[in-house]
Amino acid sequence: MEKKNKDQKLIDKKGLRVDGRKTDELRPIKFEIGLLNKANGSAYIEQGKNKIIAAVYGPRETHPRHRALRDKALLRCRYHMAPFSVEERKRPAPSRREIELSKVIGDALEAAVFVELYPRTSIDVFIEVLQSDGGSRGASISAASLALADAGIPLRDLVAACAAGKVDGQIVLDLNDIEDKFGEADLPVALMPQSGSVSLLQMDGNLSQKEFEKAFKLALDGCHQIHDLQKRALRDKYSVKNEVLEDLKGQKEG
Amino acid sequence: MPLIVEKRQLVTPGDIIADGEYKAGENTYEKDGKIYASRIGVIGSKQQTVYVIALQSFYLPKIEDLVIGKVVDVTFSGWIVDINSPYNAILFVSEVFDRSFNARKDELTDVFNVGDTLLAAISGFDRTRDPILTLRGQGLGKITHGHLVEMTSAKIPRLIGKKGSMIDMVKKGTGCQIIVGQNGRILVRGKKVENEALAIRIIRTIEVEAHTSGLTNRIDELIKKEKKQNGKKE
């Protein structure tokens, strides 16, 4: 991975970033759905150099039993980085950061799931970061929400997530690892695009109120772009090859 | 403005389907007078109700459904049965013994043990309690032979077809006895292994092409073709 020299600028004279992007441009994103056979639902995302797998199991019986909730399903989430996902070996035990991310990702997803339909069960989301390149919580949420849809779990909406931030004094979209480390601020946002509800909003670093508003708007814009890609990925996976669909009315009579 | 998305179109969770006038059916929800999809599927409508035919889902028990279950545990008063659903079902001893049950004399594991496969019906289920099974009904009880096939329960109605048209065709064409559990487990029994294999191949084809047009005709042709080939071999 590249390292930043002391005098290297994060944004050059032409206004391009270290990886050649414009300030309001996302990294290239690729989705793949249903790659794991044993999981009820799964999805894979590549966002820049991020490579992340999300797997969903459930709704299923809750173990241990005493954690089951009487009025709704328990959504559990585990975000984990593989030891080889970063430059220097990461110890495989869950770190403070991973435990925090597991919680916020789980909460961001739960807002979209009809948990109240399946009391006493648990829905387990496992997120494995194979390669990390900054903004992995956003990429994880985008992938995990596709995995939930692939598992056939009823959702209010897909959840799309993306970060904005401040680098070299400018507000930019979708920070990569270098910009995240050496930039001035990072603002991850998760959005349910249909209703416009924000289910995750964090900020690291300092932004003035004006800068915050600009960054927030930019991040929402990025979420909408990711949402379009999510929908396209689902369509590609589930679209029926034949053009015309048979009259399915009578199905339920059987 | 009534229906926004056309019938038979593919939708993903959160897609808006209809605005006003309509009622929210299966796999949809209503918010502020608008109807949205909650699962990936194909749009359908019946009178004023719009619904989504899910392409991926799991089995939720419904009273009187026929299911195929596997015994996973034996307790003091009955058996715990996995019915391929978020909830494990309970089969009480009283369903099996016609006389009063004596815990000291009767060994529950002699009747059904862990790993046994059962054909049963759902006799009770609600939000607050796990589903309850019954064996009182024709043909219900332990399954001793046959092949078990699994598929998502969302596609079971397609396998059965309108008033059982599809499944009758497969049964006739392959000469196999086929029992379809609503929970997505299917039992195939034939006189010859080849017949069972053919039936399973056809069921898999139906699963893959569940929501395509002209499926009934294509399956009909497939059965005829396979039969011809088998005839030649003999």
Short mmCIF file of C-alpha atoms in Angstrom, two decimals, chain B residues 3 20 48 51 63 133 171 186 218:
data_model
loop_
_atom_site.label_atom_id
_atom_site.label_comp_id
_atom_site.label_asym_id
_atom_site.label_seq_id
_atom_site.Cartn_x
_atom_site.Cartn_y
_atom_site.Cartn_z
CA LEU B 3 -50.58 1.43 -9.43
CA GLY B 20 -53.87 5.30 -2.40
CA GLN B 48 -57.95 -3.71 -4.67
CA TYR B 51 -49.02 -8.02 -3.17
CA ILE B 63 -52.55 -23.97 10.99
CA LEU B 133 -47.82 -30.54 15.52
CA LYS B 171 -46.51 -37.56 -10.35
CA ILE B 186 -40.57 -32.60 -0.54
CA ARG B 218 -41.92 -26.91 -20.77
#
